[in-house]
mmCIF file of C-alpha atoms in Angstrom:
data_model
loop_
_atom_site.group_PDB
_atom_site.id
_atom_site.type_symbol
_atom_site.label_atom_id
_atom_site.label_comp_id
_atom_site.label_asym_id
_atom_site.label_seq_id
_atom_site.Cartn_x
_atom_site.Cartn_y
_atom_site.Cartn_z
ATOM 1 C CA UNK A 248 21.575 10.745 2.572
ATOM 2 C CA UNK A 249 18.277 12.282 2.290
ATOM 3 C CA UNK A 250 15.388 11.137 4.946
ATOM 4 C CA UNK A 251 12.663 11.519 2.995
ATOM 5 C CA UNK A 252 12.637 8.175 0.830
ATOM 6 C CA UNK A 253 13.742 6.585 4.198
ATOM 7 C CA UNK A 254 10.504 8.254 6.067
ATOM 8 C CA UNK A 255 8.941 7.332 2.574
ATOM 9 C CA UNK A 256 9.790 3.459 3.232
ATOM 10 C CA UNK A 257 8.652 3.502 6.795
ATOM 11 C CA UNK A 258 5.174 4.852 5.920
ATOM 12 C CA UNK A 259 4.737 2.177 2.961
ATOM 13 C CA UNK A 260 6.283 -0.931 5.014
ATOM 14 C CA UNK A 261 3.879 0.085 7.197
ATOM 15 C CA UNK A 262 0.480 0.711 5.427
ATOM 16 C CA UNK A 263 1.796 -2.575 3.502
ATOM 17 C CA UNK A 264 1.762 -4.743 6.632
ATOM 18 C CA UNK A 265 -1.297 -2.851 8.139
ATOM 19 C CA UNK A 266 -2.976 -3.852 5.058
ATOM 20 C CA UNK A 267 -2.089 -7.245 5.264
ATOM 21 C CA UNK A 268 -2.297 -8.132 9.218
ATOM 22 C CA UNK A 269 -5.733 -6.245 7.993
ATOM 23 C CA UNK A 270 -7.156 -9.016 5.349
ATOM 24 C CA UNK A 271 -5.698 -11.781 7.919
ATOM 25 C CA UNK A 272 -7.240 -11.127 10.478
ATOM 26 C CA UNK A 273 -10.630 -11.328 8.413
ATOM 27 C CA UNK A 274 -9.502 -14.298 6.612
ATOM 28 C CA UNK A 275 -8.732 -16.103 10.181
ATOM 29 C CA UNK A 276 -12.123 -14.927 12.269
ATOM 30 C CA UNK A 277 -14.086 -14.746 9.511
ATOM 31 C CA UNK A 278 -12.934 -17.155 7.162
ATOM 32 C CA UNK A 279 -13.313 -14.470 4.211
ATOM 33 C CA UNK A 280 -12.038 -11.096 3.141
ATOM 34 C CA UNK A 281 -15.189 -8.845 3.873
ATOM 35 C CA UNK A 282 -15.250 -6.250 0.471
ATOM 36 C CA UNK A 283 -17.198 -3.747 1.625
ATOM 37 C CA UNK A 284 -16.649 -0.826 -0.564
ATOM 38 C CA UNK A 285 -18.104 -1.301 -3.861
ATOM 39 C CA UNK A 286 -18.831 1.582 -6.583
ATOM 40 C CA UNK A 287 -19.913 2.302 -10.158
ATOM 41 C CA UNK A 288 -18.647 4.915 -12.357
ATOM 42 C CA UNK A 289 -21.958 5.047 -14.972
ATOM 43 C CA UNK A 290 -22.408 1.760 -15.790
ATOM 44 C CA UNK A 291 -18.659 1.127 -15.022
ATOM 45 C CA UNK A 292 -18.253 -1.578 -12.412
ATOM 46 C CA UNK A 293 -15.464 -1.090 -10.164
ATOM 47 C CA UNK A 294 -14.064 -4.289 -7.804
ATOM 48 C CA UNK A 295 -15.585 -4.277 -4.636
ATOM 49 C CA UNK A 296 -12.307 -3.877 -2.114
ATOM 50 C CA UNK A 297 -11.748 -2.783 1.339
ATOM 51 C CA UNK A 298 -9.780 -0.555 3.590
ATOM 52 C CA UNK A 299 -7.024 -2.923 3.906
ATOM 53 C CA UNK A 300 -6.885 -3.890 -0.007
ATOM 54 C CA UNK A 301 -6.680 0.200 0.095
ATOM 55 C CA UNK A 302 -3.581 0.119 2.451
ATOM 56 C CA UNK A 303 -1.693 -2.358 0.803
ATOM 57 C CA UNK A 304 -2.229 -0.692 -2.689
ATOM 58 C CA UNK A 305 -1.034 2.586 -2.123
ATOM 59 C CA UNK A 306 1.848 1.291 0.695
ATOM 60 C CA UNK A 307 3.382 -0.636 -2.647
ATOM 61 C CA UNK A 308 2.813 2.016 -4.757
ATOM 62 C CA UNK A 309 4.669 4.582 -2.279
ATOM 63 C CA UNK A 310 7.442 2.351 -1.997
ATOM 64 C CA UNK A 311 8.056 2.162 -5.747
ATOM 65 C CA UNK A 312 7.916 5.427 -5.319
ATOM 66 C CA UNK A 313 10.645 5.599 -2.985
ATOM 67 C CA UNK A 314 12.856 2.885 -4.495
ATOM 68 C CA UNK A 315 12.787 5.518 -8.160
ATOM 69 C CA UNK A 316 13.583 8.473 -5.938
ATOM 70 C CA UNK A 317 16.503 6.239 -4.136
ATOM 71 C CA UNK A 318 17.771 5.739 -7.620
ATOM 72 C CA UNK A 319 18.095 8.940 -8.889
ATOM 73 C CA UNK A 320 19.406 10.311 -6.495
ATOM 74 C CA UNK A 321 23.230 11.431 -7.091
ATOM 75 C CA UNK A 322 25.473 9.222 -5.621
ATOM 76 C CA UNK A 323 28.195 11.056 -2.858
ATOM 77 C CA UNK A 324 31.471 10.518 -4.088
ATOM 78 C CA UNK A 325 34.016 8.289 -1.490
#
């Protein structure tokens, strides 16, 4: 069995729930989500989000990542 989607899965459970503890724990002292980071491409408008919005994003993205390279990988024989 390969490590690397398991390593993979780590990091992205991880940024996932960082991300998430991350928006809670704005949501409970603050009573909001501060969106801090907030950017225009021309006179695109992009969402305002924030580090934590950041986190979670590319934490599910990674593990999609390493569910696809889970499933392609060949299975051993038994």
């Amino acid at each position: 069995m390969s490590k690397i989607p398991k390593g993979l899965e780590l990091f992205s459970i991880s940024l996932i729930f960082g991300g998430a503890v991350g928006n809670l724990i704005d949501r409970i002292l603050l009573g909001k989500v501060v969106d801090f980071i907030d950017f225009y491409v021309g006179t695109w408008h992009w969402p305002a989000f924030n580090v934590a919005d950041s986190a979670l994003t590319i934490g599910i993205i990674l593990f999609m990542l390493a569910a696809i390279m889970q499933s392609k990988k060949p299975s051993s024989g038994q």
